[in-house]
CSV table of C-alpha atoms and ligand atoms in Angstrom, one decimal:
chain,number,residue,atom,x,y,z
A,111,MET,CA,0.0,0.0,0.0
A,112,GLU,CA,1.6,3.2,-1.2
A,113,ALA,CA,0.3,6.7,-1.8
A,114,LYS,CA,1.6,10.2,-2.6
A,115,ALA,CA,0.1,13.6,-1.9
A,116,PHE,CA,1.1,17.2,-2.5
A,117,CYS,CA,0.4,20.4,-0.4
A,118,PRO,CA,1.4,23.8,-1.6
A,119,ALA,CA,3.5,26.1,0.5
A,120,HIS,CA,1.4,29.0,2.0
A,121,ILE,CA,2.5,32.5,2.8
A,122,THR,CA,0.5,34.7,5.3
A,123,GLY,CA,0.7,38.5,4.9
A,124,PHE,CA,-1.3,39.4,8.0
A,125,PHE,CA,-3.6,37.6,10.4
A,126,LYS,CA,-5.6,37.7,13.6
A,127,ALA,CA,-5.2,34.7,15.9
A,128,HIS,CA,-8.2,32.9,17.4
A,129,LEU,CA,-6.9,31.0,20.4
A,130,GLU,CA,-10.0,31.0,22.7
A,131,ASP,CA,-12.6,28.4,22.5
A,132,PRO,CA,-14.8,27.4,25.5
A,133,GLN,CA,-14.7,23.8,24.5
A,134,ARG,CA,-11.0,23.9,23.7
A,135,ASN,CA,-11.6,22.1,20.4
A,136,LEU,CA,-8.5,22.5,18.2
A,137,GLU,CA,-10.8,22.7,15.1
A,138,ASN,CA,-12.3,26.0,16.4
A,139,LEU,CA,-8.9,27.6,17.0
A,140,GLY,CA,-6.8,29.1,14.1
A,141,SER,CA,-6.6,32.5,12.5
A,142,MET,CA,-8.3,34.9,10.1
A,143,GLY,CA,-6.0,36.7,7.7
A,144,ALA,CA,-4.9,36.7,4.2
A,145,GLY,CA,-2.2,35.0,2.1
A,146,PHE,CA,-1.5,32.8,-0.9
A,147,SER,CA,-0.5,29.3,-1.9
A,148,ILE,CA,2.3,28.7,-4.4
A,149,LYS,CA,3.3,26.0,-6.8
A,150,GLN,CA,6.2,24.7,-4.7
A,151,GLY,CA,5.5,22.8,-1.5
A,152,VAL,CA,5.8,19.4,0.1
A,153,THR,CA,5.1,16.0,-1.5
A,154,THR,CA,4.7,13.1,0.9
A,155,ARG,CA,5.0,9.5,0.1
A,156,VAL,CA,3.6,6.8,2.4
A,157,LYS,CA,4.5,3.1,2.1
A,158,ILE,CA,2.8,0.7,4.4
A,159,ASP,CA,4.4,-2.7,5.0
A,160,THR,CA,4.0,-5.5,7.5
A,161,LYS,CA,5.9,-4.7,10.7
A,162,ASN,CA,8.7,-7.2,11.3
A,163,ASP,CA,11.1,-6.8,14.2
A,164,GLN,CA,11.5,-3.0,14.0
A,165,GLN,CA,11.4,-1.3,17.4
A,166,SER,CA,9.1,1.5,16.2
A,167,ASN,CA,6.2,1.2,13.8
A,168,PHE,CA,7.2,4.2,11.6
A,169,CYS,CA,10.1,6.0,10.1
A,170,ILE,CA,9.9,9.6,8.9
A,171,ILE,CA,12.6,11.0,6.6
A,172,ALA,CA,12.9,14.3,4.7
A,173,LYS,CA,14.3,14.8,1.3
A,174,GLY,CA,15.3,18.3,0.2
A,175,TYR,CA,15.1,20.9,3.1
A,176,GLN,CA,15.5,19.3,6.5
A,177,SER,CA,13.7,20.1,9.7
A,178,ASP,CA,14.8,19.8,13.4
A,179,LYS,CA,11.7,18.0,14.5
A,180,THR,CA,9.0,15.6,13.3
A,181,ASP,CA,6.3,16.2,15.9
A,182,VAL,CA,3.8,17.5,13.4
A,183,SER,CA,4.1,14.3,11.2
A,184,GLU,CA,3.9,12.1,14.3
A,185,TYR,CA,0.7,13.8,15.5
A,186,VAL,CA,-1.0,13.2,12.1
A,187,LEU,CA,0.2,9.6,12.0
A,188,ASN,CA,-1.1,9.0,15.6
A,189,GLU,CA,-4.6,10.3,14.6
A,190,PHE,CA,-4.8,7.8,11.8
A,191,LEU,CA,-3.6,5.0,14.0
A,192,LYS,CA,-6.7,5.6,16.2
A,193,LEU,CA,-9.0,4.9,13.2
A,194,GLY,CA,-8.4,1.1,13.0
A,195,GLU,CA,-6.3,-1.9,14.0
A,196,PHE,CA,-2.9,-1.2,12.4
A,197,SER,CA,-0.6,-2.7,15.0
A,198,ASP,CA,1.0,-5.1,12.5
A,199,LYS,CA,1.8,-2.3,10.1
A,200,PHE,CA,5.0,-0.4,9.5
A,201,PHE,CA,4.7,3.2,8.1
A,202,ASP,CA,7.5,4.4,5.9
A,203,ILE,CA,7.0,8.2,5.5
A,204,GLU,CA,9.0,10.4,3.2
A,205,HIS,CA,8.5,14.1,2.9
A,206,GLU,CA,10.0,15.8,-0.1
A,207,ILE,CA,10.3,19.4,1.2
A,208,LEU,CA,11.1,21.8,-1.7
A,209,ILE,CA,10.7,25.0,0.3
A,210,PRO,CA,13.0,26.2,3.1
A,211,VAL,CA,11.8,25.3,6.6
A,212,GLY,CA,11.1,28.2,9.1
A,213,TYR,CA,11.0,31.1,6.6
A,214,GLY,CA,7.2,31.8,6.7
A,215,LEU,CA,6.3,29.4,3.9
A,216,GLY,CA,4.2,27.2,6.0
A,217,SER,CA,6.3,24.1,5.5
A,218,SER,CA,5.0,22.5,8.7
A,219,SER,CA,1.4,22.7,7.5
A,220,ALA,CA,2.3,21.4,4.0
A,221,VAL,CA,4.0,18.5,5.8
A,222,ALA,CA,0.9,17.8,7.9
A,223,LEU,CA,-1.7,18.1,5.1
A,224,SER,CA,0.2,16.2,2.5
A,225,LEU,CA,0.8,13.4,5.0
A,226,SER,CA,-2.9,13.4,6.0
A,227,TYR,CA,-4.0,13.0,2.4
A,228,ALA,CA,-1.4,10.3,1.7
A,229,LEU,CA,-2.2,8.3,4.8
A,230,ASP,CA,-5.9,8.3,4.0
A,231,GLN,CA,-5.2,7.0,0.5
A,232,ALA,CA,-2.6,4.4,1.6
A,233,LEU,CA,-4.8,3.1,4.4
A,234,ASN,CA,-8.0,3.3,2.4
A,235,THR,CA,-9.7,5.0,5.4
A,236,LYS,CA,-11.9,6.9,2.9
A,237,LEU,CA,-12.2,9.9,5.2
A,238,ASP,CA,-14.1,13.0,4.2
A,239,LYS,CA,-11.8,15.6,2.8
A,240,ILE,CA,-12.8,17.9,5.6
A,241,LYS,CA,-11.7,15.3,8.2
A,242,ILE,CA,-8.4,14.9,6.4
A,243,GLY,CA,-7.9,18.7,6.6
A,244,GLN,CA,-9.0,18.8,10.3
A,245,ILE,CA,-6.4,16.2,11.3
A,246,ALA,CA,-3.6,18.3,9.7
A,247,HIS,CA,-5.0,21.5,11.2
A,248,ASN,CA,-5.1,20.0,14.7
A,249,ALA,CA,-1.5,18.8,14.3
A,250,GLU,CA,-0.4,22.4,13.4
A,251,VAL,CA,-2.3,24.1,16.2
A,252,ASN,CA,-1.3,21.5,18.7
A,253,CYS,CA,2.4,21.7,17.9
A,254,LYS,CA,2.1,25.6,17.7
A,255,THR,CA,3.7,25.7,14.2
A,256,GLY,CA,0.9,27.5,12.6
A,257,LEU,CA,-2.8,28.6,12.9
A,258,GLY,CA,-4.3,29.3,9.5
A,259,ASP,CA,-2.0,27.7,7.0
A,260,VAL,CA,-3.8,24.4,6.7
A,261,LEU,CA,-7.2,26.0,6.1
A,262,ALA,CA,-5.5,28.2,3.4
A,263,SER,CA,-3.5,25.5,1.6
A,264,TYR,CA,-6.5,23.2,1.7
A,265,HIS,CA,-8.2,25.6,-0.6
A,266,GLY,CA,-5.2,27.0,-2.5
A,267,GLY,CA,-5.1,30.3,-4.4
A,268,PHE,CA,-4.9,33.9,-3.1
A,269,GLU,CA,-7.2,33.8,-0.1
A,270,ILE,CA,-8.8,35.9,2.6
A,271,ARG,CA,-9.5,33.7,5.7
A,272,VAL,CA,-12.8,35.2,6.7
A,273,LYS,CA,-13.5,32.8,9.5
A,274,ALA,CA,-10.9,31.1,11.7
A,275,GLY,CA,-10.8,27.3,12.2
A,276,ALA,CA,-10.0,24.0,10.6
A,277,PRO,CA,-11.4,23.1,7.2
A,278,GLY,CA,-15.2,22.6,7.6
A,279,ILE,CA,-15.3,25.3,10.3
A,280,GLY,CA,-13.1,28.1,9.1
A,281,SER,CA,-13.8,29.6,5.7
A,282,VAL,CA,-12.0,31.5,2.9
A,283,GLU,CA,-12.9,33.8,0.1
A,284,LYS,CA,-10.6,33.5,-2.9
A,285,ILE,CA,-9.4,36.6,-4.7
A,286,ILE,CA,-9.2,36.2,-8.5
A,287,THR,CA,-6.1,38.0,-9.9
A,288,ASP,CA,-4.7,38.6,-13.3
A,289,LYS,CA,-1.8,36.2,-14.0
A,290,ILE,CA,0.9,37.2,-11.6
A,291,VAL,CA,4.4,36.0,-10.7
A,292,ILE,CA,5.6,35.7,-7.2
A,293,MET,CA,9.3,36.4,-6.4
A,294,MET,CA,10.6,35.8,-2.9
A,295,ILE,CA,13.9,36.1,-1.1
A,296,CYS,CA,14.5,34.2,2.1
A,297,PHE,CA,17.2,35.5,4.4
A,298,SER,CA,16.8,33.7,7.7
A,299,PRO,CA,14.3,31.7,9.7
A,300,ILE,CA,12.0,32.9,12.6
A,301,SER,CA,10.4,30.3,14.8
A,302,THR,CA,6.6,30.4,14.5
A,303,ASN,CA,6.4,28.2,17.6
A,304,LYS,CA,8.4,30.7,19.7
A,305,PHE,CA,6.3,33.6,18.3
A,306,ILE,CA,3.0,31.9,19.0
A,307,LYS,CA,4.1,31.0,22.6
A,308,GLU,CA,5.7,34.3,23.5
A,309,ARG,CA,4.4,37.2,21.4
A,310,LEU,CA,0.9,36.5,20.1
A,311,PRO,CA,-1.0,38.1,23.0
A,312,GLN,CA,0.5,41.5,22.3
A,313,ILE,CA,-0.4,41.7,18.6
A,314,ASN,CA,-4.1,41.1,18.1
A,315,GLY,CA,-5.6,44.3,16.9
A,316,LEU,CA,-4.7,45.1,13.3
A,317,GLY,CA,-5.1,41.8,11.5
A,318,GLY,CA,-8.9,41.7,11.8
A,319,LYS,CA,-9.3,45.2,10.4
A,320,MET,CA,-7.0,44.4,7.5
A,321,VAL,CA,-9.2,41.4,6.6
A,322,ASN,CA,-12.2,43.8,6.3
A,323,LYS,CA,-10.3,46.2,4.2
A,324,LEU,CA,-9.1,43.5,1.8
A,325,LEU,CA,-12.6,42.2,1.5
A,326,GLU,CA,-13.5,45.6,0.1
A,327,SER,CA,-10.5,46.1,-2.3
A,328,LYS,CA,-9.7,42.5,-3.2
A,329,ASN,CA,-6.5,43.8,-4.6
A,330,TYR,CA,-3.1,42.2,-4.4
A,331,GLU,CA,-1.2,45.5,-4.3
A,332,HIS,CA,-3.3,46.6,-1.3
A,333,PHE,CA,-2.6,43.2,0.3
A,334,GLN,CA,1.1,43.8,0.0
A,335,ASP,CA,0.9,47.3,1.5
A,336,MET,CA,-1.0,45.9,4.5
A,337,SER,CA,1.4,43.1,4.9
A,338,LEU,CA,4.3,45.6,5.2
A,339,GLU,CA,2.3,47.6,7.7
A,340,PHE,CA,1.5,44.4,9.7
A,341,ALA,CA,5.2,43.3,9.7
A,342,LYS,CA,6.2,46.6,11.2
A,343,TYR,CA,3.4,46.4,13.7
A,344,VAL,CA,4.5,43.0,14.9
A,345,ASP,CA,8.1,44.2,14.8
A,346,VAL,CA,9.6,41.5,12.6
A,347,MET,CA,11.1,44.0,10.1
A,348,THR,CA,14.9,43.7,10.1
A,349,PRO,CA,17.1,46.5,8.7
A,350,ARG,CA,18.0,44.2,5.8
A,351,MET,CA,14.3,43.7,4.9
A,352,GLN,CA,13.6,47.4,5.2
A,353,LYS,CA,16.5,48.2,2.9
A,354,LEU,CA,15.2,45.8,0.2
A,355,VAL,CA,11.6,47.1,0.7
A,356,ASP,CA,12.9,50.6,0.1
A,357,GLU,CA,14.8,49.7,-3.0
A,358,LEU,CA,11.8,47.9,-4.5
A,359,SER,CA,9.5,50.8,-3.7
A,360,GLN,CA,11.9,53.3,-5.4
A,361,LYS,CA,11.2,51.3,-8.6
A,362,ASP,CA,7.5,51.3,-7.9
A,363,ILE,CA,7.4,47.6,-7.0
A,364,LYS,CA,5.1,46.4,-4.2
A,365,CYS,CA,6.1,43.8,-1.7
A,366,GLY,CA,5.1,42.1,1.5
A,367,ILE,CA,6.6,40.1,4.4
A,368,ALA,CA,6.0,36.3,4.8
A,369,LEU,CA,5.0,35.5,8.4
A,370,PHE,CA,7.0,34.3,10.2
A,371,GLY,CA,10.3,34.5,8.4
A,372,GLU,CA,12.9,37.0,7.3
A,373,THR,CA,11.4,36.7,3.9
A,374,VAL,CA,10.2,39.4,1.5
A,375,PHE,CA,7.8,38.5,-1.3
A,376,SER,CA,6.6,40.5,-4.3
A,377,MET,CA,3.5,39.7,-6.3
A,378,ILE,CA,3.9,41.3,-9.7
A,379,PRO,CA,2.8,41.1,-13.3
A,380,LYS,CA,5.1,39.0,-15.5
A,381,GLU,CA,6.6,42.2,-17.2
A,382,LYS,CA,8.1,43.3,-13.9
A,383,GLU,CA,9.8,39.9,-13.1
A,384,ASN,CA,13.3,40.9,-14.3
A,385,ASP,CA,13.2,44.3,-12.5
A,386,VAL,CA,12.5,42.5,-9.3
A,387,LEU,CA,15.1,39.8,-9.9
A,388,GLU,CA,17.8,42.4,-10.6
A,389,ILE,CA,17.2,44.0,-7.2
A,390,LEU,CA,16.9,40.6,-5.3
A,391,GLN,CA,20.2,39.5,-6.9
A,392,LYS,CA,22.0,42.3,-5.0
A,393,TYR,CA,21.4,40.2,-1.8
A,394,PRO,CA,23.5,37.1,-2.5
A,395,GLU,CA,23.0,35.9,1.1
A,396,GLY,CA,19.3,35.2,0.5
A,397,SER,CA,17.7,32.4,-1.5
A,398,ILE,CA,15.5,33.5,-4.3
A,399,ILE,CA,12.3,31.6,-5.1
A,400,LYS,CA,10.2,32.3,-8.2
A,401,SER,CA,6.7,31.0,-8.3
A,402,GLU,CA,3.1,31.3,-9.2
A,403,LEU,CA,-0.2,30.8,-7.4
A,404,ASP,CA,-1.4,27.3,-6.8
A,405,ASP,CA,-5.1,27.4,-7.2
A,406,GLN,CA,-5.9,23.8,-6.5
A,407,GLY,CA,-4.9,23.3,-2.9
A,408,ALA,CA,-3.6,20.1,-1.4
A,409,ARG,CA,-4.3,16.9,-3.2
A,410,VAL,CA,-3.6,13.2,-3.7
A,411,LEU,CA,-1.2,12.5,-6.6
A,412,PHE,CA,-2.0,9.5,-8.7
A,413,ASN,CA,1.2,8.8,-10.6
B,734,ATP,N1,7.9,16.6,9.6
B,734,ATP,C1,8.2,17.9,9.8
B,734,ATP,N2,8.9,18.5,8.8
B,734,ATP,C2,9.2,19.8,8.8
B,734,ATP,N3,9.0,20.6,10.0
B,734,ATP,C3,8.4,20.0,11.0
B,734,ATP,C4,8.0,18.6,10.9
B,734,ATP,N4,7.4,18.3,12.1
B,734,ATP,C5,7.5,19.4,12.9
B,734,ATP,N5,8.1,20.4,12.2
B,734,ATP,C6,8.4,21.7,12.9
B,734,ATP,O1,7.9,22.8,12.2
B,734,ATP,C7,9.0,23.8,12.2
B,734,ATP,C8,8.8,24.7,11.0
B,734,ATP,O2,7.7,25.4,11.3
B,734,ATP,P1,7.7,27.0,11.3
B,734,ATP,O3,6.3,27.3,11.5
B,734,ATP,O4,8.7,27.6,12.2
B,734,ATP,O5,8.1,27.3,9.8
B,734,ATP,P2,7.3,27.1,8.5
B,734,ATP,O6,6.2,26.1,8.7
B,734,ATP,O7,8.3,26.8,7.5
B,734,ATP,O8,6.7,28.5,8.2
B,734,ATP,P3,5.5,29.3,8.9
B,734,ATP,O9,6.2,30.4,9.7
B,734,ATP,O10,4.8,29.9,7.7
B,734,ATP,O11,4.7,28.4,9.7
B,734,ATP,C9,10.2,23.0,12.2
B,734,ATP,O12,11.3,23.8,12.8
B,734,ATP,C10,9.9,21.8,13.1
B,734,ATP,O13,10.1,22.1,14.4
B,735,PAF,C1,0.6,32.0,12.5
B,735,PAF,C2,1.0,32.0,11.1
B,735,PAF,C3,1.3,33.4,10.6
B,735,PAF,C4,2.3,31.2,10.9
B,735,PAF,O1,2.6,30.9,9.6
B,735,PAF,C5,-0.1,31.4,10.1
B,735,PAF,O2,-0.3,30.1,10.5
B,735,PAF,C6,-1.4,32.1,10.1
B,735,PAF,O3,-1.6,33.0,9.3
B,735,PAF,O4,-2.3,31.8,10.9
């Protein structure tokens, strides 16, 4: 039994955290906000064999970018193990992570959601898509690696998260854009886990207002302006990011900040791609990623 699934990386430009729920249901927690899913992401392959004399019943490896922990994947696997009698099975899990980990590209949610889809397929558990999404969302929220990324990458595209929560509870409105290119530069990681644990309570005013403003304009340039304002408000803007933002703005190029990473992104019409690239290339210490929107969202791959 073998299966493969893909989940796009997701970038949040601003958000409002929802961490209170009287019933303490993880599905009801999450965030409102806005962001977009891109073509690159995580592909997860699951192979299920009979367990022999291995000590553990699973192994998790990453190809491509590496991560320091595997707690998100383990949470997802454990939820599936509760669904049946699988004690004689060995789970061989391989994440192919083609986006850097910890830079605000939602790698942890892409790991969780691609694994959830792949396990459902490989085990033939035939869960509702919403349930598959909820398992991944709960893993993220429980491990404090994200709040709204699973909901967003479940739907794909350029989205406004108008209601917080897991798929089935939270909801998104997609913004239709002309064909755009997304250029990004990743300088250094910021731990979302640390941010959620230590800083979140101080920052909860602006994100909700921005959601309402974006619902009116539905404009990606406006989105980027608000993302910059939000990054300053939550105090993640480094001098290096500010310098780049200023340089882009001198050339009339809009950009935003990926939360949470020292990562600047620019959503632009194709004609401006080379102008942006020229500026980004002045920063050889950063990794440049070129992408486009992924409109489909997470999915099983059948090849
Ligand atoms: N199987 C896994 N693969 C990758 N990361 C994992 C995995 N399981 C847990 N993680 C945790 O997720 C962390 C990365 O999450 P973090 O939220 O900091 O960055 P991100 O998901 O890339 O971006 P974002 O800031 O958008 O959430 C890793 O440092 C690691 O601790
Ligand atoms: C908290 C967060 C910014 C981390 O990527 C994201 O999960 C979100 O928008 O909720």
